[in-house]
PDB file of C-alpha atoms in Angstrom:
ATOM      1  CA  LEU A   1     -24.613 110.936 106.385  1.00 59.00           C
ATOM      2  CA  ALA A   2     -26.713 107.796 106.207  1.00 67.00           C
ATOM      3  CA  LYS A   3     -28.991 106.989 109.123  1.00 84.00           C
ATOM      4  CA  THR A   4     -28.530 103.598 110.749  1.00 90.00           C
ATOM      5  CA  THR A   5     -30.931 101.338 112.616  1.00 93.00           C
ATOM      6  CA  GLN A   6     -29.810  98.551 114.912  1.00 95.00           C
ATOM      7  CA  PRO A   7     -31.368  96.625 117.795  1.00 96.00           C
ATOM      8  CA  ILE A   8     -31.325  98.442 121.115  1.00 95.00           C
ATOM      9  CA  SER A   9     -30.093  95.430 123.051  1.00 97.00           C
ATOM     10  CA  MET A  10     -29.115  91.784 122.750  1.00 97.00           C
ATOM     11  CA  ASP A  11     -28.369  89.025 125.217  1.00 97.00           C
ATOM     12  CA  SER A  12     -26.019  86.129 124.651  1.00 97.00           C
ATOM     13  CA  TYR A  13     -24.145  83.436 126.523  1.00 97.00           C
ATOM     14  CA  GLU A  14     -20.435  82.848 126.697  1.00 97.00           C
ATOM     15  CA  GLY A  15     -19.093  80.831 123.793  1.00 97.00           C
ATOM     16  CA  GLN A  16     -21.903  81.719 121.421  1.00 97.00           C
ATOM     17  CA  GLU A  17     -21.570  83.564 118.140  1.00 97.00           C
ATOM     18  CA  VAL A  18     -23.315  86.920 118.171  1.00 98.00           C
ATOM     19  CA  ASN A  19     -24.582  88.631 115.046  1.00 98.00           C
ATOM     20  CA  ILE A  20     -25.682  92.251 115.200  1.00 97.00           C
ATOM     21  CA  THR A  21     -27.409  93.582 112.098  1.00 96.00           C
ATOM     22  CA  CYS A  22     -27.505  97.212 111.098  1.00 95.00           C
ATOM     23  CA  SER A  23     -29.810  98.739 108.487  1.00 95.00           C
ATOM     24  CA  HIS A  24     -28.609 101.661 106.390  1.00 92.00           C
ATOM     25  CA  ASN A  25     -30.992 102.021 103.478  1.00 92.00           C
ATOM     26  CA  ASN A  26     -29.666 105.407 102.388  1.00 89.00           C
ATOM     27  CA  ILE A  27     -26.011 104.452 102.162  1.00 89.00           C
ATOM     28  CA  ALA A  28     -24.145 106.457  99.538  1.00 87.00           C
ATOM     29  CA  THR A  29     -21.798 105.059  96.923  1.00 88.00           C
ATOM     30  CA  ASN A  30     -18.667 106.293  98.653  1.00 84.00           C
ATOM     31  CA  ASP A  31     -19.759 105.429 102.200  1.00 86.00           C
ATOM     32  CA  TYR A  32     -17.943 102.889 104.311  1.00 88.00           C
ATOM     33  CA  ILE A  33     -19.475 100.860 107.146  1.00 90.00           C
ATOM     34  CA  THR A  34     -17.644 101.033 110.450  1.00 90.00           C
ATOM     35  CA  TRP A  35     -18.346  99.396 113.784  1.00 94.00           C
ATOM     36  CA  TYR A  36     -17.168 100.632 117.180  1.00 94.00           C
ATOM     37  CA  GLN A  37     -17.252  99.066 120.616  1.00 96.00           C
ATOM     38  CA  GLN A  38     -17.633 101.033 123.817  1.00 96.00           C
ATOM     39  CA  PHE A  39     -17.081  99.790 127.341  1.00 94.00           C
ATOM     40  CA  PRO A  40     -18.349 101.767 130.327  1.00 88.00           C
ATOM     41  CA  SER A  41     -16.169 104.725 131.226  1.00 85.00           C
ATOM     42  CA  GLN A  42     -14.165 104.461 128.015  1.00 91.00           C
ATOM     43  CA  GLY A  43     -14.251 106.098 124.613  1.00 93.00           C
ATOM     44  CA  PRO A  44     -15.431 104.063 121.618  1.00 93.00           C
ATOM     45  CA  ARG A  45     -12.912 101.731 120.037  1.00 93.00           C
ATOM     46  CA  PHE A  46     -12.746 100.782 116.370  1.00 91.00           C
ATOM     47  CA  ILE A  47     -13.632  97.159 115.638  1.00 93.00           C
ATOM     48  CA  ILE A  48     -13.911  96.742 111.892  1.00 93.00           C
ATOM     49  CA  GLN A  49     -14.632  98.576 108.676  1.00 91.00           C
ATOM     50  CA  GLY A  50     -15.794  97.424 105.267  1.00 92.00           C
ATOM     51  CA  TYR A  51     -17.191  98.541 101.950  1.00 92.00           C
ATOM     52  CA  LYS A  52     -18.666  95.364 100.467  1.00 92.00           C
ATOM     53  CA  THR A  53     -18.760  91.572 100.799  1.00 91.00           C
ATOM     54  CA  LYS A  54     -16.888  90.273 103.814  1.00 96.00           C
ATOM     55  CA  VAL A  55     -14.138  91.607 106.017  1.00 95.00           C
ATOM     56  CA  THR A  56     -12.502  89.657 108.824  1.00 96.00           C
ATOM     57  CA  ASN A  57      -9.951  90.608 111.426  1.00 94.00           C
ATOM     58  CA  GLU A  58      -8.767  89.119 114.690  1.00 93.00           C
ATOM     59  CA  VAL A  59     -11.777  90.471 116.553  1.00 92.00           C
ATOM     60  CA  ALA A  60     -14.813  90.168 114.269  1.00 96.00           C
ATOM     61  CA  SER A  61     -16.228  89.643 110.818  1.00 97.00           C
ATOM     62  CA  LEU A  62     -18.354  92.064 108.861  1.00 97.00           C
ATOM     63  CA  PHE A  63     -20.797  90.829 106.261  1.00 97.00           C
ATOM     64  CA  ILE A  64     -22.168  93.255 103.704  1.00 97.00           C
ATOM     65  CA  PRO A  65     -24.669  92.119 101.052  1.00 96.00           C
ATOM     66  CA  ALA A  66     -24.463  93.270  97.465  1.00 96.00           C
ATOM     67  CA  ASP A  67     -27.011  96.077  97.886  1.00 95.00           C
ATOM     68  CA  ARG A  68     -25.096  97.397 100.943  1.00 95.00           C
ATOM     69  CA  LYS A  69     -28.345  98.444 102.626  1.00 95.00           C
ATOM     70  CA  SER A  70     -27.482  96.444 105.701  1.00 95.00           C
ATOM     71  CA  SER A  71     -24.485  94.897 107.393  1.00 96.00           C
ATOM     72  CA  THR A  72     -23.914  92.289 110.071  1.00 97.00           C
ATOM     73  CA  LEU A  73     -21.217  92.350 112.695  1.00 98.00           C
ATOM     74  CA  SER A  74     -20.310  88.822 113.764  1.00 98.00           C
ATOM     75  CA  LEU A  75     -18.513  88.196 117.047  1.00 97.00           C
ATOM     76  CA  PRO A  76     -17.303  84.593 117.314  1.00 94.00           C
ATOM     77  CA  ARG A  77     -17.454  82.841 120.676  1.00 94.00           C
ATOM     78  CA  VAL A  78     -18.197  85.831 122.862  1.00 97.00           C
ATOM     79  CA  SER A  79     -16.945  86.087 126.410  1.00 96.00           C
ATOM     80  CA  LEU A  80     -18.117  88.121 129.395  1.00 97.00           C
ATOM     81  CA  SER A  81     -15.639  90.832 128.428  1.00 95.00           C
ATOM     82  CA  ASP A  82     -17.502  91.412 125.157  1.00 96.00           C
ATOM     83  CA  THR A  83     -20.345  92.999 127.117  1.00 97.00           C
ATOM     84  CA  ALA A  84     -20.418  96.491 125.659  1.00 97.00           C
ATOM     85  CA  VAL A  85     -22.308  98.853 123.383  1.00 97.00           C
ATOM     86  CA  TYR A  86     -21.715  98.312 119.663  1.00 97.00           C
ATOM     87  CA  TYR A  87     -22.225 101.177 117.227  1.00 95.00           C
ATOM     88  CA  CYS A  88     -22.730 100.889 113.485  1.00 93.00           C
ATOM     89  CA  LEU A  89     -21.735 103.968 111.508  1.00 89.00           C
ATOM     90  CA  VAL A  90     -21.980 104.760 107.844  1.00 87.00           C
ATOM     91  CA  GLY A  91     -20.143 107.551 106.131  1.00 82.00           C
ATOM     92  CA  ASN A  92     -17.139 108.776 104.267  1.00 72.00           C
ATOM     93  CA  THR A  93     -14.745 109.125 107.167  1.00 57.00           C
ATOM     94  CA  GLY A  94     -11.570 111.106 107.191  1.00 50.00           C
ATOM     95  CA  GLY A  95     -12.245 114.745 107.790  1.00 49.00           C
ATOM     96  CA  PHE A  96     -15.930 113.986 108.180  1.00 60.00           C
ATOM     97  CA  LYS A  97     -17.413 113.957 111.619  1.00 67.00           C
ATOM     98  CA  THR A  98     -18.341 110.513 112.900  1.00 70.00           C
ATOM     99  CA  ILE A  99     -22.042 110.498 113.765  1.00 76.00           C
ATOM    100  CA  PHE A 100     -23.191 107.878 116.225  1.00 82.00           C
ATOM    101  CA  GLY A 101     -26.587 106.207 116.303  1.00 84.00           C
ATOM    102  CA  ALA A 102     -28.157 104.661 119.357  1.00 89.00           C
ATOM    103  CA  GLY A 103     -25.996 101.532 119.348  1.00 95.00           C
ATOM    104  CA  THR A 104     -26.712  97.969 120.474  1.00 97.00           C
ATOM    105  CA  ARG A 105     -26.121  97.057 124.082  1.00 97.00           C
ATOM    106  CA  LEU A 106     -24.796  93.494 124.140  1.00 98.00           C
ATOM    107  CA  PHE A 107     -24.930  91.642 127.433  1.00 97.00           C
ATOM    108  CA  VAL A 108     -23.022  88.373 127.633  1.00 97.00           C
ATOM    109  CA  LYS A 109     -24.034  86.016 130.406  1.00 97.00           C
ATOM    110  CA  ALA A 110     -22.105  83.166 131.950  1.00 95.00           C
TER     111      ALA A 110
ATOM    112  CA  SER B   1      -2.949 105.185 114.996  1.00 77.00           C
ATOM    113  CA  ALA B   2      -3.336 108.057 117.411  1.00 86.00           C
ATOM    114  CA  VAL B   3      -3.110 108.214 121.180  1.00 91.00           C
ATOM    115  CA  ILE B   4      -5.302 110.816 122.825  1.00 95.00           C
ATOM    116  CA  SER B   5      -4.913 112.129 126.354  1.00 95.00           C
ATOM    117  CA  GLN B   6      -7.722 114.007 128.022  1.00 97.00           C
ATOM    118  CA  LYS B   7      -7.517 116.040 131.208  1.00 97.00           C
ATOM    119  CA  PRO B   8      -9.110 115.979 133.663  1.00 97.00           C
ATOM    120  CA  SER B   9     -10.498 112.461 133.666  1.00 96.00           C
ATOM    121  CA  ARG B  10     -13.279 113.549 135.983  1.00 96.00           C
ATOM    122  CA  ASP B  11     -14.377 116.574 137.947  1.00 97.00           C
ATOM    123  CA  ILE B  12     -17.153 117.741 140.222  1.00 98.00           C
ATOM    124  CA  CYS B  13     -18.015 121.400 139.710  1.00 97.00           C
ATOM    125  CA  GLN B  14     -20.333 123.954 141.215  1.00 97.00           C
ATOM    126  CA  ARG B  15     -23.127 125.302 139.079  1.00 97.00           C
ATOM    127  CA  GLY B  16     -22.349 128.631 137.470  1.00 98.00           C
ATOM    128  CA  THR B  17     -18.654 127.885 137.115  1.00 98.00           C
ATOM    129  CA  SER B  18     -16.701 126.842 134.015  1.00 98.00           C
ATOM    130  CA  LEU B  19     -14.455 123.876 133.294  1.00 98.00           C
ATOM    131  CA  THR B  20     -11.864 123.594 130.559  1.00 98.00           C
ATOM    132  CA  ILE B  21     -11.081 120.133 129.210  1.00 98.00           C
ATOM    133  CA  GLN B  22      -7.816 119.520 127.428  1.00 98.00           C
ATOM    134  CA  CYS B  23      -7.175 117.079 124.600  1.00 97.00           C
ATOM    135  CA  GLN B  24      -3.652 116.209 123.498  1.00 97.00           C
ATOM    136  CA  VAL B  25      -2.876 113.977 120.494  1.00 95.00           C
ATOM    137  CA  ASP B  26       0.450 112.270 119.888  1.00 94.00           C
ATOM    138  CA  SER B  27       0.461 113.176 116.202  1.00 91.00           C
ATOM    139  CA  GLN B  28      -0.649 116.059 114.023  1.00 90.00           C
ATOM    140  CA  VAL B  29      -4.248 115.851 112.859  1.00 87.00           C
ATOM    141  CA  THR B  30      -6.303 118.160 110.717  1.00 84.00           C
ATOM    142  CA  MET B  31      -9.582 117.890 112.546  1.00 84.00           C
ATOM    143  CA  MET B  32     -10.480 117.223 116.139  1.00 91.00           C
ATOM    144  CA  PHE B  33     -13.990 116.588 117.359  1.00 93.00           C
ATOM    145  CA  TRP B  34     -15.721 117.068 120.688  1.00 96.00           C
ATOM    146  CA  TYR B  35     -18.600 114.836 121.776  1.00 95.00           C
ATOM    147  CA  ARG B  36     -20.947 114.703 124.731  1.00 96.00           C
ATOM    148  CA  GLN B  37     -22.332 111.466 126.093  1.00 95.00           C
ATOM    149  CA  GLN B  38     -25.095 111.751 128.649  1.00 93.00           C
ATOM    150  CA  PRO B  39     -25.663 108.842 131.029  1.00 89.00           C
ATOM    151  CA  GLY B  40     -26.890 105.761 129.183  1.00 88.00           C
ATOM    152  CA  GLN B  41     -27.009 107.589 125.875  1.00 91.00           C
ATOM    153  CA  SER B  42     -25.071 107.564 122.633  1.00 92.00           C
ATOM    154  CA  LEU B  43     -22.491 110.138 121.677  1.00 92.00           C
ATOM    155  CA  THR B  44     -23.613 113.518 120.395  1.00 92.00           C
ATOM    156  CA  LEU B  45     -21.237 115.632 118.377  1.00 92.00           C
ATOM    157  CA  ILE B  46     -20.764 119.113 119.847  1.00 95.00           C
ATOM    158  CA  ALA B  47     -18.358 120.664 117.372  1.00 94.00           C
ATOM    159  CA  THR B  48     -15.439 120.228 115.032  1.00 92.00           C
ATOM    160  CA  ALA B  49     -12.275 122.015 116.105  1.00 92.00           C
ATOM    161  CA  ASN B  50     -10.377 123.402 113.143  1.00 84.00           C
ATOM    162  CA  GLN B  51      -6.820 124.625 113.435  1.00 84.00           C
ATOM    163  CA  GLY B  52      -6.521 128.233 112.395  1.00 82.00           C
ATOM    164  CA  SER B  53     -10.242 128.943 112.264  1.00 85.00           C
ATOM    165  CA  GLU B  54     -13.288 128.982 114.466  1.00 89.00           C
ATOM    166  CA  ALA B  55     -14.877 125.727 115.501  1.00 93.00           C
ATOM    167  CA  THR B  56     -17.937 124.481 113.649  1.00 92.00           C
ATOM    168  CA  TYR B  57     -20.830 123.780 115.996  1.00 95.00           C
ATOM    169  CA  GLU B  58     -23.640 121.299 115.566  1.00 93.00           C
ATOM    170  CA  SER B  59     -27.266 122.227 115.971  1.00 93.00           C
ATOM    171  CA  GLY B  60     -28.116 122.865 119.587  1.00 95.00           C
ATOM    172  CA  PHE B  61     -24.603 123.813 120.641  1.00 97.00           C
ATOM    173  CA  VAL B  62     -23.283 127.377 120.708  1.00 96.00           C
ATOM    174  CA  ILE B  63     -19.890 128.953 121.091  1.00 96.00           C
ATOM    175  CA  ASP B  64     -20.843 130.983 124.170  1.00 97.00           C
ATOM    176  CA  LYS B  65     -21.649 127.803 126.076  1.00 98.00           C
ATOM    177  CA  PHE B  66     -18.902 125.580 124.636  1.00 98.00           C
ATOM    178  CA  PRO B  67     -15.972 127.718 123.516  1.00 97.00           C
ATOM    179  CA  ILE B  68     -13.261 125.712 121.798  1.00 97.00           C
ATOM    180  CA  SER B  69      -9.631 126.471 121.155  1.00 95.00           C
ATOM    181  CA  ARG B  70      -7.332 124.771 118.635  1.00 94.00           C
ATOM    182  CA  PRO B  71      -3.941 126.471 118.876  1.00 93.00           C
ATOM    183  CA  ASN B  72      -2.051 123.803 116.942  1.00 93.00           C
ATOM    184  CA  LEU B  73      -2.425 120.454 115.172  1.00 92.00           C
ATOM    185  CA  THR B  74      -2.031 118.326 118.323  1.00 94.00           C
ATOM    186  CA  PHE B  75      -4.058 120.158 120.962  1.00 95.00           C
ATOM    187  CA  SER B  76      -7.558 121.425 121.650  1.00 96.00           C
ATOM    188  CA  THR B  77      -9.612 122.568 124.588  1.00 97.00           C
ATOM    189  CA  LEU B  78     -13.341 122.564 125.235  1.00 98.00           C
ATOM    190  CA  THR B  79     -14.782 124.817 127.916  1.00 98.00           C
ATOM    191  CA  VAL B  80     -18.147 124.121 129.453  1.00 98.00           C
ATOM    192  CA  SER B  81     -19.315 127.538 130.597  1.00 98.00           C
ATOM    193  CA  ASN B  82     -21.787 128.628 133.253  1.00 98.00           C
ATOM    194  CA  MET B  83     -22.481 125.029 134.139  1.00 97.00           C
ATOM    195  CA  SER B  84     -25.776 123.616 135.334  1.00 97.00           C
ATOM    196  CA  PRO B  85     -26.613 120.078 136.479  1.00 96.00           C
ATOM    197  CA  GLU B  86     -27.863 119.358 132.944  1.00 96.00           C
ATOM    198  CA  ASP B  87     -24.277 119.631 131.744  1.00 97.00           C
ATOM    199  CA  SER B  88     -23.320 116.554 133.761  1.00 97.00           C
ATOM    200  CA  SER B  89     -22.024 114.179 131.099  1.00 97.00           C
ATOM    201  CA  ILE B  90     -18.965 112.540 129.716  1.00 97.00           C
ATOM    202  CA  TYR B  91     -17.114 114.740 127.246  1.00 98.00           C
ATOM    203  CA  LEU B  92     -14.934 113.022 124.675  1.00 96.00           C
ATOM    204  CA  CYS B  93     -12.311 114.215 122.251  1.00 96.00           C
ATOM    205  CA  SER B  94     -11.822 112.420 118.952  1.00 93.00           C
ATOM    206  CA  VAL B  95      -9.600 112.547 115.886  1.00 90.00           C
ATOM    207  CA  GLU B  96      -9.634 110.761 112.551  1.00 79.00           C
ATOM    208  CA  ALA B  97      -6.466 109.437 111.039  1.00 65.00           C
ATOM    209  CA  GLY B  98      -7.373 110.015 107.424  1.00 62.00           C
ATOM    210  CA  MET B  99      -9.758 109.214 104.602  1.00 59.00           C
ATOM    211  CA  ASN B 100     -11.903 106.150 105.305  1.00 58.00           C
ATOM    212  CA  THR B 101     -10.037 105.263 108.426  1.00 70.00           C
ATOM    213  CA  GLU B 102     -11.041 104.777 111.999  1.00 79.00           C
ATOM    214  CA  ALA B 103     -11.650 107.504 114.527  1.00 85.00           C
ATOM    215  CA  PHE B 104      -9.712 107.528 117.782  1.00 90.00           C
ATOM    216  CA  PHE B 105     -11.208 108.646 121.058  1.00 92.00           C
ATOM    217  CA  GLY B 106      -9.879 109.836 124.346  1.00 93.00           C
ATOM    218  CA  GLN B 107     -10.962 108.190 127.566  1.00 94.00           C
ATOM    219  CA  GLY B 108     -13.374 110.998 128.247  1.00 96.00           C
ATOM    220  CA  THR B 109     -13.928 113.518 131.021  1.00 97.00           C
ATOM    221  CA  ARG B 110     -16.702 112.671 133.424  1.00 96.00           C
ATOM    222  CA  LEU B 111     -18.236 115.930 134.588  1.00 97.00           C
ATOM    223  CA  THR B 112     -20.664 116.205 137.482  1.00 97.00           C
ATOM    224  CA  VAL B 113     -22.250 119.573 138.188  1.00 97.00           C
ATOM    225  CA  VAL B 114     -23.745 120.071 141.624  1.00 97.00           C
TER     226      VAL B 114
END
Protein backbone atom coordinates (compact mmCIF):
# COMPACT_ATOMS: atom_id res chain seq x y z
CA LEU A 1 0.00 0.00 0.00
CA ALA A 2 1.39 3.36 -1.05
CA LYS A 3 2.43 5.81 1.65
CA THR A 4 0.82 9.23 1.55
CA THR A 5 2.02 12.62 2.74
CA GLN A 6 -0.29 15.56 3.34
CA PRO A 7 -0.14 18.75 5.39
CA ILE A 8 -0.87 18.30 9.07
CA SER A 9 -3.21 21.27 9.24
CA MET A 10 -4.74 24.09 7.22
CA ASP A 11 -6.76 27.16 8.07
CA SER A 12 -9.33 28.81 5.84
CA TYR A 13 -12.19 31.27 5.96
CA GLU A 14 -15.80 30.72 5.08
CA GLY A 15 -16.53 31.06 1.38
CA GLN A 16 -12.99 30.30 0.26
CA GLU A 17 -11.90 27.41 -1.91
CA VAL A 18 -9.64 24.99 -0.10
CA ASN A 19 -7.13 22.76 -1.85
CA ILE A 20 -5.46 19.95 0.06
CA THR A 21 -2.61 18.22 -1.75
CA CYS A 22 -1.50 14.68 -1.07
CA SER A 23 1.77 13.12 -2.24
CA HIS A 24 1.89 9.43 -3.09
CA ASN A 25 5.10 8.81 -5.00
CA ASN A 26 4.88 5.02 -4.80
CA ILE A 27 1.37 4.67 -6.18
CA ALA A 28 0.85 1.40 -8.03
CA THR A 29 -0.77 0.99 -11.42
CA ASN A 30 -3.99 -0.46 -10.03
CA ASP A 31 -4.26 1.90 -7.04
CA TYR A 32 -7.12 4.33 -6.64
CA ILE A 33 -6.98 7.59 -4.68
CA THR A 34 -9.69 8.05 -2.09
CA TRP A 35 -10.42 10.89 0.30
CA TYR A 36 -12.33 10.63 3.57
CA GLN A 37 -13.66 13.26 5.95
CA GLN A 38 -13.92 12.77 9.69
CA PHE A 39 -15.79 14.95 12.14
CA PRO A 40 -15.17 14.65 15.88
CA SER A 41 -16.90 11.67 17.47
CA GLN A 42 -17.80 10.16 14.11
CA GLY A 43 -16.33 7.53 11.83
CA PRO A 44 -14.68 8.64 8.57
CA ARG A 45 -16.98 9.37 5.66
CA PHE A 46 -16.16 8.86 1.99
CA ILE A 47 -15.82 12.07 -0.01
CA ILE A 48 -14.46 11.21 -3.42
CA GLN A 49 -12.41 8.67 -5.32
CA GLY A 50 -10.48 8.84 -8.57
CA TYR A 51 -7.92 7.11 -10.73
CA LYS A 52 -6.70 9.85 -13.07
CA THR A 53 -7.46 13.35 -14.37
CA LYS A 54 -10.41 14.99 -12.66
CA VAL A 55 -13.40 13.74 -10.73
CA THR A 56 -16.18 15.95 -9.43
CA ASN A 57 -19.19 15.25 -7.27
CA GLU A 58 -21.61 17.35 -5.28
CA VAL A 59 -19.14 17.74 -2.43
CA ALA A 60 -15.66 18.14 -3.93
CA SER A 61 -13.36 17.81 -6.90
CA LEU A 62 -10.29 15.63 -7.14
CA PHE A 63 -7.45 16.56 -9.45
CA ILE A 64 -4.89 13.93 -10.38
CA PRO A 65 -1.95 14.77 -12.68
CA ALA A 66 -0.78 12.42 -15.39
CA ASP A 67 2.00 10.87 -13.29
CA ARG A 68 -0.49 10.19 -10.44
CA LYS A 69 2.21 10.86 -7.83
CA SER A 70 0.04 13.45 -6.15
CA SER A 71 -3.58 14.49 -5.95
CA THR A 72 -5.47 17.57 -4.82
CA LEU A 73 -8.79 17.61 -3.05
CA SER A 74 -10.66 20.83 -3.80
CA LEU A 75 -13.49 21.99 -1.54
CA PRO A 76 -15.40 24.90 -3.10
CA ARG A 77 -16.67 27.68 -0.85
CA VAL A 78 -16.08 26.04 2.50
CA SER A 79 -18.31 26.68 5.47
CA LEU A 80 -17.77 26.30 9.21
CA SER A 81 -19.23 22.80 9.00
CA ASP A 82 -16.35 21.70 6.75
CA THR A 83 -14.02 21.87 9.74
CA ALA A 84 -12.81 18.29 9.96
CA VAL A 85 -9.87 15.98 9.35
CA TYR A 86 -9.36 14.95 5.73
CA TYR A 87 -7.55 11.73 4.90
CA CYS A 88 -5.95 10.81 1.59
CA LEU A 89 -5.66 7.08 0.95
CA VAL A 90 -4.11 5.16 -1.89
CA GLY A 91 -4.73 1.53 -2.59
CA ASN A 92 -6.69 -1.13 -4.35
CA THR A 93 -9.76 -1.15 -2.15
CA GLY A 94 -12.32 -3.86 -1.95
CA GLY A 95 -11.18 -6.66 0.26
CA PHE A 96 -8.03 -4.72 1.06
CA LYS A 97 -7.74 -3.03 4.39
CA THR A 98 -7.96 0.75 4.25
CA ILE A 99 -4.80 2.20 5.78
CA PHE A 100 -5.02 5.74 7.07
CA GLY A 101 -2.22 8.29 7.14
CA ALA A 102 -2.03 11.22 9.50
CA GLY A 103 -4.65 13.31 7.72
CA THR A 104 -5.04 17.08 7.34
CA ARG A 105 -6.90 18.98 10.01
CA LEU A 106 -8.86 21.75 8.27
CA PHE A 107 -10.13 24.58 10.41
CA VAL A 108 -12.61 26.96 8.79
CA LYS A 109 -13.01 30.33 10.45
CA ALA A 110 -15.84 32.80 10.19
CA SER B 1 -23.96 1.48 0.60
CA ALA B 2 -23.80 -0.08 4.03
CA VAL B 3 -25.16 1.04 7.37
CA ILE B 4 -23.14 -0.01 10.38
CA SER B 5 -24.35 -0.05 13.96
CA GLN B 6 -21.91 -0.25 16.82
CA LYS B 7 -22.71 -0.99 20.44
CA PRO B 8 -22.01 0.42 22.92
CA SER B 9 -21.41 3.96 21.72
CA ARG B 10 -19.35 4.67 24.80
CA ASP B 11 -18.36 3.03 28.05
CA ILE B 12 -16.27 3.65 31.13
CA CYS B 13 -14.59 0.50 32.41
CA GLN B 14 -12.42 -0.51 35.31
CA ARG B 15 -8.88 -1.61 34.59
CA GLY B 16 -8.44 -5.35 34.42
CA THR B 17 -11.91 -5.95 33.02
CA SER B 18 -12.94 -6.73 29.44
CA LEU B 19 -15.38 -5.05 27.06
CA THR B 20 -16.98 -6.56 24.00
CA ILE B 21 -17.96 -4.21 21.18
CA GLN B 22 -20.55 -5.31 18.66
CA CYS B 23 -20.73 -4.34 15.00
CA GLN B 24 -23.83 -5.05 12.91
CA VAL B 25 -24.03 -4.37 9.16
CA ASP B 26 -27.26 -4.10 7.20
CA SER B 27 -25.93 -6.21 4.34
CA GLN B 28 -23.65 -9.18 3.88
CA VAL B 29 -19.99 -8.31 3.52
CA THR B 30 -16.95 -10.47 3.05
CA MET B 31 -14.54 -8.57 5.23
CA MET B 32 -14.97 -6.44 8.30
CA PHE B 33 -12.21 -4.38 9.84
CA TRP B 34 -11.56 -3.09 13.34
CA TYR B 35 -9.67 0.15 13.95
CA ARG B 36 -8.45 2.03 16.99
CA GLN B 37 -8.24 5.80 17.11
CA GLN B 38 -6.42 7.30 20.06
CA PRO B 39 -7.22 10.88 21.04
CA GLY B 40 -6.09 13.33 18.37
CA GLN B 41 -4.58 10.58 16.25
CA SER B 42 -5.36 8.86 12.98
CA LEU B 43 -6.95 5.46 12.69
CA THR B 44 -4.84 2.36 13.23
CA LEU B 45 -5.99 -0.95 11.85
CA ILE B 46 -6.22 -3.65 14.52
CA ALA B 47 -7.37 -6.63 12.50
CA THR B 48 -9.42 -7.97 9.64
CA ALA B 49 -12.35 -10.14 10.68
CA ASN B 50 -12.90 -13.00 8.27
CA GLN B 51 -16.06 -15.06 8.30
CA GLY B 52 -15.30 -18.71 8.85
CA SER B 53 -11.66 -18.25 9.82
CA GLU B 54 -9.52 -16.57 12.41
CA ALA B 55 -9.01 -12.84 12.28
CA THR B 56 -5.83 -11.45 10.75
CA TYR B 57 -4.02 -9.11 13.13
CA GLU B 58 -1.76 -6.21 12.28
CA SER B 59 1.66 -5.78 13.80
CA GLY B 60 1.43 -4.80 17.43
CA PHE B 61 -1.98 -6.35 18.02
CA VAL B 62 -2.53 -9.88 19.33
CA ILE B 63 -5.49 -12.17 19.62
CA ASP B 64 -5.18 -12.59 23.39
CA LYS B 65 -5.65 -8.86 23.88
CA PHE B 66 -8.19 -8.24 21.10
CA PRO B 67 -10.14 -11.43 20.41
CA ILE B 68 -12.51 -11.09 17.47
CA SER B 69 -15.52 -13.11 16.47
CA ARG B 70 -17.19 -13.20 13.05
CA PRO B 71 -20.08 -15.65 13.27
CA ASN B 72 -21.75 -14.57 10.03
CA LEU B 73 -21.50 -12.11 7.13
CA THR B 74 -23.28 -9.25 8.92
CA PHE B 75 -21.88 -9.31 12.45
CA SER B 76 -18.59 -9.11 14.32
CA THR B 77 -17.39 -8.45 17.83
CA LEU B 78 -14.14 -7.07 19.18
CA THR B 79 -13.20 -7.67 22.80
CA VAL B 80 -10.70 -5.49 24.56
CA SER B 81 -9.30 -7.74 27.27
CA ASN B 82 -7.63 -7.01 30.59
CA MET B 83 -7.98 -3.30 29.99
CA SER B 84 -5.57 -0.63 31.13
CA PRO B 85 -5.85 3.17 30.81
CA GLU B 86 -3.71 2.94 27.65
CA ASP B 87 -6.61 1.18 25.96
CA SER B 88 -8.73 4.31 26.23
CA SER B 89 -9.57 5.07 22.60
CA ILE B 90 -12.30 5.09 20.04
CA TYR B 91 -12.80 1.71 18.42
CA LEU B 92 -14.35 1.65 14.97
CA CYS B 93 -15.79 -1.07 12.80
CA SER B 94 -15.55 -0.79 9.02
CA VAL B 95 -16.62 -2.67 5.90
CA GLU B 96 -15.88 -2.27 2.22
CA ALA B 97 -18.61 -2.60 -0.34
CA GLY B 98 -16.51 -4.11 -3.09
CA MET B 99 -13.56 -3.66 -5.42
CA ASN B 100 -12.39 -0.06 -5.65
CA THR B 101 -15.29 1.27 -3.67
CA GLU B 102 -15.57 3.26 -0.51
CA ALA B 103 -15.28 1.93 3.00
CA PHE B 104 -18.09 2.46 5.47
CA PHE B 105 -17.53 3.10 9.14
CA GLY B 106 -19.57 2.80 12.27
CA GLN B 107 -19.89 5.72 14.63
CA GLY B 108 -17.32 4.22 16.92
CA THR B 109 -17.19 3.14 20.55
CA ARG B 110 -15.54 5.59 22.89
CA LEU B 111 -13.84 3.60 25.63
CA THR B 112 -12.45 5.11 28.79
CA VAL B 113 -10.53 2.88 31.18
CA VAL B 114 -10.13 4.11 34.74
